[in-house]
Amino acid sequence: MSSVIEPENKSSTNHSLPSDGQSIGDKSNLASADSHTKDDSDLENSLLSEHKSNNKKFPKSETASDRVRFNNISYWAVGWLTLAHAIVLIGAPMTFTWTGLGVMVFLHWITGSLGICLGYHRLLTHTGMKTHKWVRYVFATIGTMAGEGSPLDWVADHRKHHALSDQDGDPHSPHDGGFWSHAFWLAFHTHNGDRQGYLKRWAPDLYKDKYMRALDYLFLPLHILSGFILYGIGYAIDGSYMGWSLVIWGMFTRLVLVLHATWMVNSASHMWGYRNYETTDDSRNNWLVAIVAYGEGWHNNHHAYPRMAKHGHRWYEFDITWQAVRLLRACGLVWDVVDYRNAAEKKAKKASA
């Protein structure tokens, strides 16, 4: 294999906006988790196959520079993220226990790998597999517990990112600054004052799902409930100190570390690393990000073939989330997994099965 190759169909790396009046979730170009398009072997013809004509520019009001204004601040996001970081900085050193650390590591994998990487990203955003509706809901709920917002906003922002990767309008491109792409972009709304229209355009399949919309309202209650559960378990083990240890380490420390792992995909994986594919964005494969973000660091591979549920394309590119997908497939909980780059690979896999 050469060091850098071009995907067979460049459309996968040159996404642009849907045409006027059309959402990316229209049946012509978006496969739901329960019903893929008839020819899913063409990975490039996936979530964002409808393009605007070349002479139509993305609205300037949605660029990073125009988002940074006082009346566009997301006070909810700023408050939530500031509170979480403050609790960790103050409380984590005071409440450390080995039990709390163990719970943190376990829940980091549950919410980070299964909730965000598998659930929000590979299943809900890119529809890289089919599954039962209840399984879809379970992973969406776990993803909500990661603290990165509801599935509606997460999926909408990520689809927009793929449509405009490292161009004006990308929600979190390092072209607007490394810190901006890592975290600062979250301080400002991406919907430009019309959240309903934004969600209907970029995540219409989720917006029409009552359960997904319910998670929008249950975000804070679910976190409060999980805090009480963790405290109760810790209290039953060894009193109040252990209870607070599980809350601060199992909930807040875990949440902050998962956040930064995801944010590193947006920042570091568009700044440092190597490229297997010649894409039109600046995506990179970064081994450190792949470790902390459960395989998401093979980001150039992902941008070349967005629907492919397997992010590691070379033998040494280990993808732990892919191992979870394989286990779910073996158990019959997911099927028709997109683990190939083109029709030839799909045919070869079927022949060897």
Coordinates of C-alpha atoms in Angstrom, one line a residue:
M1 CA 0.0 0.0 0.0
S2 CA 1.3 3.4 -0.9
S3 CA 1.7 6.0 1.9
V4 CA -1.1 8.1 0.7
I5 CA -3.9 7.0 -1.7
E6 CA -7.0 8.6 -3.1
P7 CA -10.4 7.0 -2.3
E8 CA -11.9 5.4 -5.4
N9 CA -14.8 7.9 -5.3
K10 CA -13.8 11.4 -4.4
S11 CA -17.3 12.4 -3.5
S12 CA -16.7 11.0 0.0
T13 CA -14.1 13.6 0.7
N14 CA -15.7 16.6 -1.0
H15 CA -19.0 16.9 0.8
S16 CA -21.0 20.1 0.7
L17 CA -24.4 21.3 1.7
P18 CA -27.7 19.8 0.8
S19 CA -29.5 21.7 -1.9
D20 CA -32.0 24.4 -0.9
G21 CA -35.1 23.0 0.6
Q22 CA -33.6 19.6 1.2
S23 CA -32.2 18.1 4.4
I24 CA -29.5 15.5 4.5
G25 CA -31.9 13.1 6.0
D26 CA -34.1 12.9 2.9
K27 CA -34.7 9.3 1.9
S28 CA -32.8 9.8 -1.3
N29 CA -29.5 10.1 0.6
L30 CA -29.8 9.0 4.2
A31 CA -30.1 5.5 5.5
S32 CA -31.7 5.1 8.9
A33 CA -30.4 2.6 11.4
D34 CA -33.2 0.3 10.6
S35 CA -33.2 0.6 6.8
H36 CA -30.1 1.3 4.8
T37 CA -30.1 2.4 1.2
K38 CA -30.4 -0.4 -1.3
D39 CA -26.8 -0.1 -2.5
D40 CA -24.8 0.6 0.7
S41 CA -21.6 -0.7 -1.0
D42 CA -21.0 2.7 -2.3
L43 CA -19.6 4.3 0.9
E44 CA -19.1 7.6 -0.8
N45 CA -22.9 7.9 -1.5
S46 CA -23.9 8.0 2.1
L47 CA -25.2 10.7 4.4
L48 CA -24.2 13.8 2.4
S49 CA -24.6 12.9 -1.3
E50 CA -26.6 16.0 -2.2
H51 CA -24.3 19.0 -3.0
K52 CA -24.9 22.6 -3.6
S53 CA -23.8 23.9 -6.9
N54 CA -20.2 25.2 -6.8
N55 CA -21.2 28.8 -7.2
K56 CA -23.3 28.8 -4.0
K57 CA -21.3 29.8 -1.0
F58 CA -22.0 28.7 2.6
P59 CA -23.8 31.6 4.5
K60 CA -21.2 33.8 6.0
S61 CA -23.3 34.2 9.2
E62 CA -22.5 30.6 10.1
T63 CA -18.7 30.9 9.9
A64 CA -16.7 30.8 13.1
S65 CA -16.0 34.6 13.2
D66 CA -19.7 35.4 13.0
R67 CA -20.6 32.9 15.6
V68 CA -18.4 34.6 18.2
R69 CA -20.8 37.3 19.4
F70 CA -22.4 38.0 22.8
N71 CA -26.0 37.2 21.8
N72 CA -24.9 33.8 20.5
I73 CA -23.2 32.5 23.7
S74 CA -24.5 29.1 24.8
Y75 CA -24.8 29.8 28.5
W76 CA -26.0 26.3 29.2
A77 CA -22.9 24.8 27.6
V78 CA -20.5 27.3 29.2
G79 CA -22.1 26.7 32.6
W80 CA -22.2 22.9 32.3
L81 CA -18.6 22.6 31.2
T82 CA -17.2 25.2 33.6
L83 CA -19.0 23.5 36.5
A84 CA -17.7 20.0 35.6
H85 CA -14.1 21.2 35.3
A86 CA -14.3 23.2 38.5
I87 CA -15.6 20.2 40.4
V88 CA -12.8 18.0 39.1
L89 CA -10.0 20.5 39.8
I90 CA -11.2 21.1 43.4
G91 CA -12.8 17.8 44.3
A92 CA -10.8 15.0 42.6
P93 CA -7.7 15.4 44.7
M94 CA -9.8 15.5 47.9
T95 CA -11.8 12.4 47.1
F96 CA -9.4 10.0 45.5
T97 CA -9.9 6.3 46.1
W98 CA -8.8 3.3 44.1
T99 CA -12.5 2.2 43.9
G100 CA -13.4 5.6 42.5
L101 CA -10.6 5.3 40.0
G102 CA -11.8 1.9 38.9
V103 CA -15.4 3.1 38.5
M104 CA -14.1 6.1 36.5
V105 CA -12.1 3.9 34.1
F106 CA -15.0 1.5 33.6
L107 CA -17.6 4.2 33.0
H108 CA -15.1 6.1 30.7
W109 CA -15.2 3.1 28.4
I110 CA -18.9 2.6 28.7
T111 CA -19.9 6.2 27.9
G112 CA -16.9 7.1 25.7
S113 CA -16.5 4.0 23.6
L114 CA -20.0 2.5 23.6
G115 CA -21.9 5.7 24.0
I116 CA -20.1 8.3 21.9
C117 CA -17.8 6.4 19.5
L118 CA -20.2 3.5 18.7
G119 CA -23.6 5.0 19.5
Y120 CA -23.5 8.7 18.7
H121 CA -20.9 8.4 16.0
R122 CA -20.8 5.2 14.0
L123 CA -24.5 4.2 14.5
L124 CA -26.6 7.4 14.7
T125 CA -24.5 9.8 12.7
H126 CA -23.1 7.6 9.9
T127 CA -25.5 4.6 10.0
G128 CA -22.6 2.2 9.7
M129 CA -24.8 -0.8 10.7
K130 CA -28.3 -2.0 11.2
T131 CA -29.8 -2.8 14.5
H132 CA -33.0 -3.1 16.5
K133 CA -34.7 0.1 17.6
W134 CA -34.3 -0.7 21.3
V135 CA -30.6 -1.3 20.8
R136 CA -30.4 2.1 19.1
Y137 CA -32.1 3.7 22.0
V138 CA -29.8 2.0 24.5
F139 CA -26.7 3.4 22.9
A140 CA -28.3 6.8 22.5
T141 CA -29.0 6.9 26.2
I142 CA -25.5 5.7 27.1
G143 CA -24.2 8.5 24.8
T144 CA -26.3 11.0 26.6
M145 CA -24.6 10.0 29.8
A146 CA -21.2 11.0 28.4
G147 CA -22.1 14.6 29.0
E148 CA -21.6 15.8 25.5
G149 CA -25.2 16.9 24.9
S150 CA -28.2 15.2 23.4
P151 CA -27.9 13.0 20.3
L152 CA -29.8 15.6 18.3
D153 CA -27.2 18.3 18.6
W154 CA -24.2 16.0 18.5
V155 CA -25.3 14.3 15.3
A156 CA -26.3 17.5 13.6
D157 CA -23.0 19.2 14.4
H158 CA -21.0 16.2 13.3
R159 CA -22.8 15.8 10.0
K160 CA -22.3 19.5 9.3
H161 CA -18.6 19.0 10.2
H162 CA -18.3 16.3 7.5
A163 CA -20.2 18.4 5.0
L164 CA -17.9 21.4 5.5
S165 CA -14.7 19.9 7.0
D166 CA -12.0 22.5 7.4
Q167 CA -14.0 25.0 5.4
D168 CA -16.0 28.0 6.4
G169 CA -19.0 26.7 8.3
D170 CA -17.2 23.8 9.9
P171 CA -18.3 23.9 13.5
H172 CA -14.9 23.1 14.8
S173 CA -12.0 23.5 12.4
P174 CA -8.4 24.1 13.6
H175 CA -8.3 26.7 10.8
D176 CA -10.1 28.9 13.3
G177 CA -7.6 28.1 16.0
G178 CA -6.5 25.0 17.9
F179 CA -8.3 26.0 21.1
W180 CA -11.4 26.9 19.1
S181 CA -11.5 23.4 17.5
H182 CA -10.8 21.7 20.9
A183 CA -13.4 23.3 23.1
F184 CA -14.1 27.1 22.6
W185 CA -16.5 26.4 19.7
L186 CA -18.9 24.9 22.2
A187 CA -19.3 28.3 23.9
F188 CA -21.3 29.5 20.9
H189 CA -24.5 28.1 19.3
T190 CA -24.0 26.4 16.0
H191 CA -27.7 26.8 15.0
N192 CA -27.5 30.6 14.4
G193 CA -30.6 31.2 16.4
D194 CA -32.8 28.6 14.7
R195 CA -32.2 25.3 16.6
Q196 CA -35.3 23.6 15.3
G197 CA -34.5 24.4 11.7
Y198 CA -30.9 23.4 12.2
L199 CA -31.9 20.0 13.7
K200 CA -34.5 19.4 11.0
R201 CA -31.9 20.1 8.3
W202 CA -28.9 18.1 9.7
A203 CA -30.6 15.4 11.8
P204 CA -34.2 15.0 10.6
D205 CA -34.1 11.3 11.2
L206 CA -33.4 11.8 14.9
Y207 CA -35.6 14.9 15.2
K208 CA -38.7 13.0 14.2
D209 CA -38.0 10.2 16.7
K210 CA -39.8 10.9 20.0
Y211 CA -37.3 9.1 22.1
M212 CA -34.4 11.0 20.7
R213 CA -36.2 14.2 21.4
A214 CA -37.0 13.1 24.9
L215 CA -33.3 12.6 25.6
D216 CA -33.0 16.3 24.8
Y217 CA -35.0 17.1 28.0
L218 CA -33.7 14.2 30.0
F219 CA -30.0 15.2 29.7
L220 CA -29.8 16.9 33.1
P221 CA -32.2 14.6 35.0
L222 CA -30.3 11.5 33.8
H223 CA -27.0 13.0 35.1
I224 CA -28.6 13.9 38.5
L225 CA -30.1 10.4 38.8
S226 CA -26.7 8.8 38.0
G227 CA -25.1 11.0 40.6
F228 CA -27.5 9.8 43.3
I229 CA -27.0 6.2 42.2
L230 CA -23.2 6.5 42.4
Y231 CA -23.4 8.1 45.8
G232 CA -25.7 5.5 47.1
I233 CA -23.4 2.7 45.9
G234 CA -20.4 4.3 47.4
Y235 CA -22.2 5.0 50.7
A236 CA -23.2 1.4 50.9
I237 CA -19.6 0.3 50.4
D238 CA -17.9 2.6 52.8
G239 CA -19.9 5.6 53.9
S240 CA -20.1 9.2 52.8
Y241 CA -16.5 9.6 51.7
M242 CA -16.7 6.7 49.3
G243 CA -20.1 8.0 48.0
W244 CA -18.5 11.4 47.1
S245 CA -15.5 9.6 45.6
L246 CA -17.7 7.7 43.2
V247 CA -19.7 10.8 42.3
I248 CA -16.6 13.0 41.7
W249 CA -14.5 10.3 40.0
G250 CA -17.1 8.1 38.5
M251 CA -19.2 11.0 37.1
F252 CA -17.4 14.3 36.9
T253 CA -13.8 13.2 36.3
R254 CA -14.9 10.6 33.9
L255 CA -17.1 13.1 32.1
V256 CA -14.3 15.6 31.7
L257 CA -11.8 13.1 30.5
V258 CA -14.3 11.7 27.9
L259 CA -15.0 15.3 26.8
H260 CA -11.3 16.0 26.2
A261 CA -10.8 12.7 24.4
T262 CA -13.6 13.6 22.0
W263 CA -12.3 17.1 21.6
M264 CA -8.9 15.8 20.7
V265 CA -10.5 14.1 17.7
N266 CA -11.8 17.6 16.5
S267 CA -8.5 19.4 17.2
A268 CA -5.4 17.1 17.3
S269 CA -6.6 14.7 14.6
H270 CA -7.0 17.7 12.2
M271 CA -3.5 19.0 13.0
W272 CA -1.0 16.2 13.7
G273 CA -0.5 12.7 12.3
Y274 CA -0.2 10.8 9.1
R275 CA -2.6 10.3 6.2
N276 CA -3.5 7.0 4.4
Y277 CA -5.8 8.8 2.0
E278 CA -5.8 12.0 0.0
T279 CA -8.9 13.8 1.3
T280 CA -9.9 17.4 0.7
D281 CA -9.8 18.2 4.5
D282 CA -6.9 18.2 7.0
S283 CA -7.8 15.0 8.8
R284 CA -5.0 12.9 10.2
N285 CA -4.4 9.5 11.8
N286 CA -3.1 10.2 15.3
W287 CA -2.1 7.2 17.4
L288 CA -2.4 9.0 20.7
V289 CA -6.0 10.1 20.0
A290 CA -6.8 6.6 18.8
I291 CA -5.8 5.4 22.3
V292 CA -7.7 7.9 24.4
A293 CA -10.7 8.0 22.1
Y294 CA -11.1 4.3 21.5
G295 CA -10.1 4.2 17.8
E296 CA -11.5 7.5 16.7
G297 CA -8.0 8.8 16.2
W298 CA -7.7 7.0 12.9
H299 CA -9.5 10.1 11.6
N300 CA -8.1 10.4 8.1
N301 CA -9.4 6.9 7.4
H302 CA -12.8 7.9 8.8
H303 CA -13.0 11.0 6.6
A304 CA -12.1 9.0 3.5
Y305 CA -14.9 6.5 4.2
P306 CA -17.3 8.0 6.7
R307 CA -19.8 5.2 6.9
M308 CA -17.2 2.5 7.5
A309 CA -17.7 1.2 11.0
K310 CA -14.1 0.0 11.1
H311 CA -11.8 3.0 11.6
G312 CA -8.5 1.1 11.6
H313 CA -7.5 0.3 8.0
R314 CA -4.0 -1.0 8.5
W315 CA -3.0 -4.0 10.7
Y316 CA -1.4 -1.8 13.3
E317 CA -4.3 0.7 13.6
F318 CA -6.1 -1.0 16.5
D319 CA -9.7 0.2 17.0
I320 CA -11.2 -1.0 20.3
T321 CA -14.7 0.3 19.4
W322 CA -14.6 -1.9 16.3
Q323 CA -14.1 -4.9 18.6
A324 CA -17.3 -4.0 20.4
V325 CA -19.1 -3.8 17.0
R326 CA -17.7 -7.2 16.1
L327 CA -19.0 -8.6 19.4
L328 CA -22.4 -7.1 18.9
R329 CA -22.5 -8.6 15.4
A330 CA -21.6 -12.0 16.8
C331 CA -24.5 -11.7 19.3
G332 CA -26.9 -10.8 16.5
L333 CA -27.5 -7.3 17.9
V334 CA -26.2 -5.5 14.8
W335 CA -26.0 -6.7 11.3
D336 CA -25.1 -5.4 7.7
V337 CA -22.1 -3.7 9.3
V338 CA -20.2 -1.5 6.8
D339 CA -16.7 -3.0 7.2
Y340 CA -15.6 -2.5 3.6
R341 CA -14.4 0.5 1.5
N342 CA -15.9 -0.5 -1.8
A343 CA -18.0 -3.0 -3.7
A344 CA -15.0 -5.2 -4.4
E345 CA -14.1 -5.5 -0.7
K346 CA -17.8 -6.2 0.1
K347 CA -17.9 -9.0 -2.5
A348 CA -14.6 -10.5 -1.3
K349 CA -15.9 -10.6 2.4
K350 CA -19.1 -12.3 1.3
A351 CA -17.2 -14.9 -0.7
S352 CA -14.9 -15.7 2.3
A353 CA -17.7 -15.9 4.8

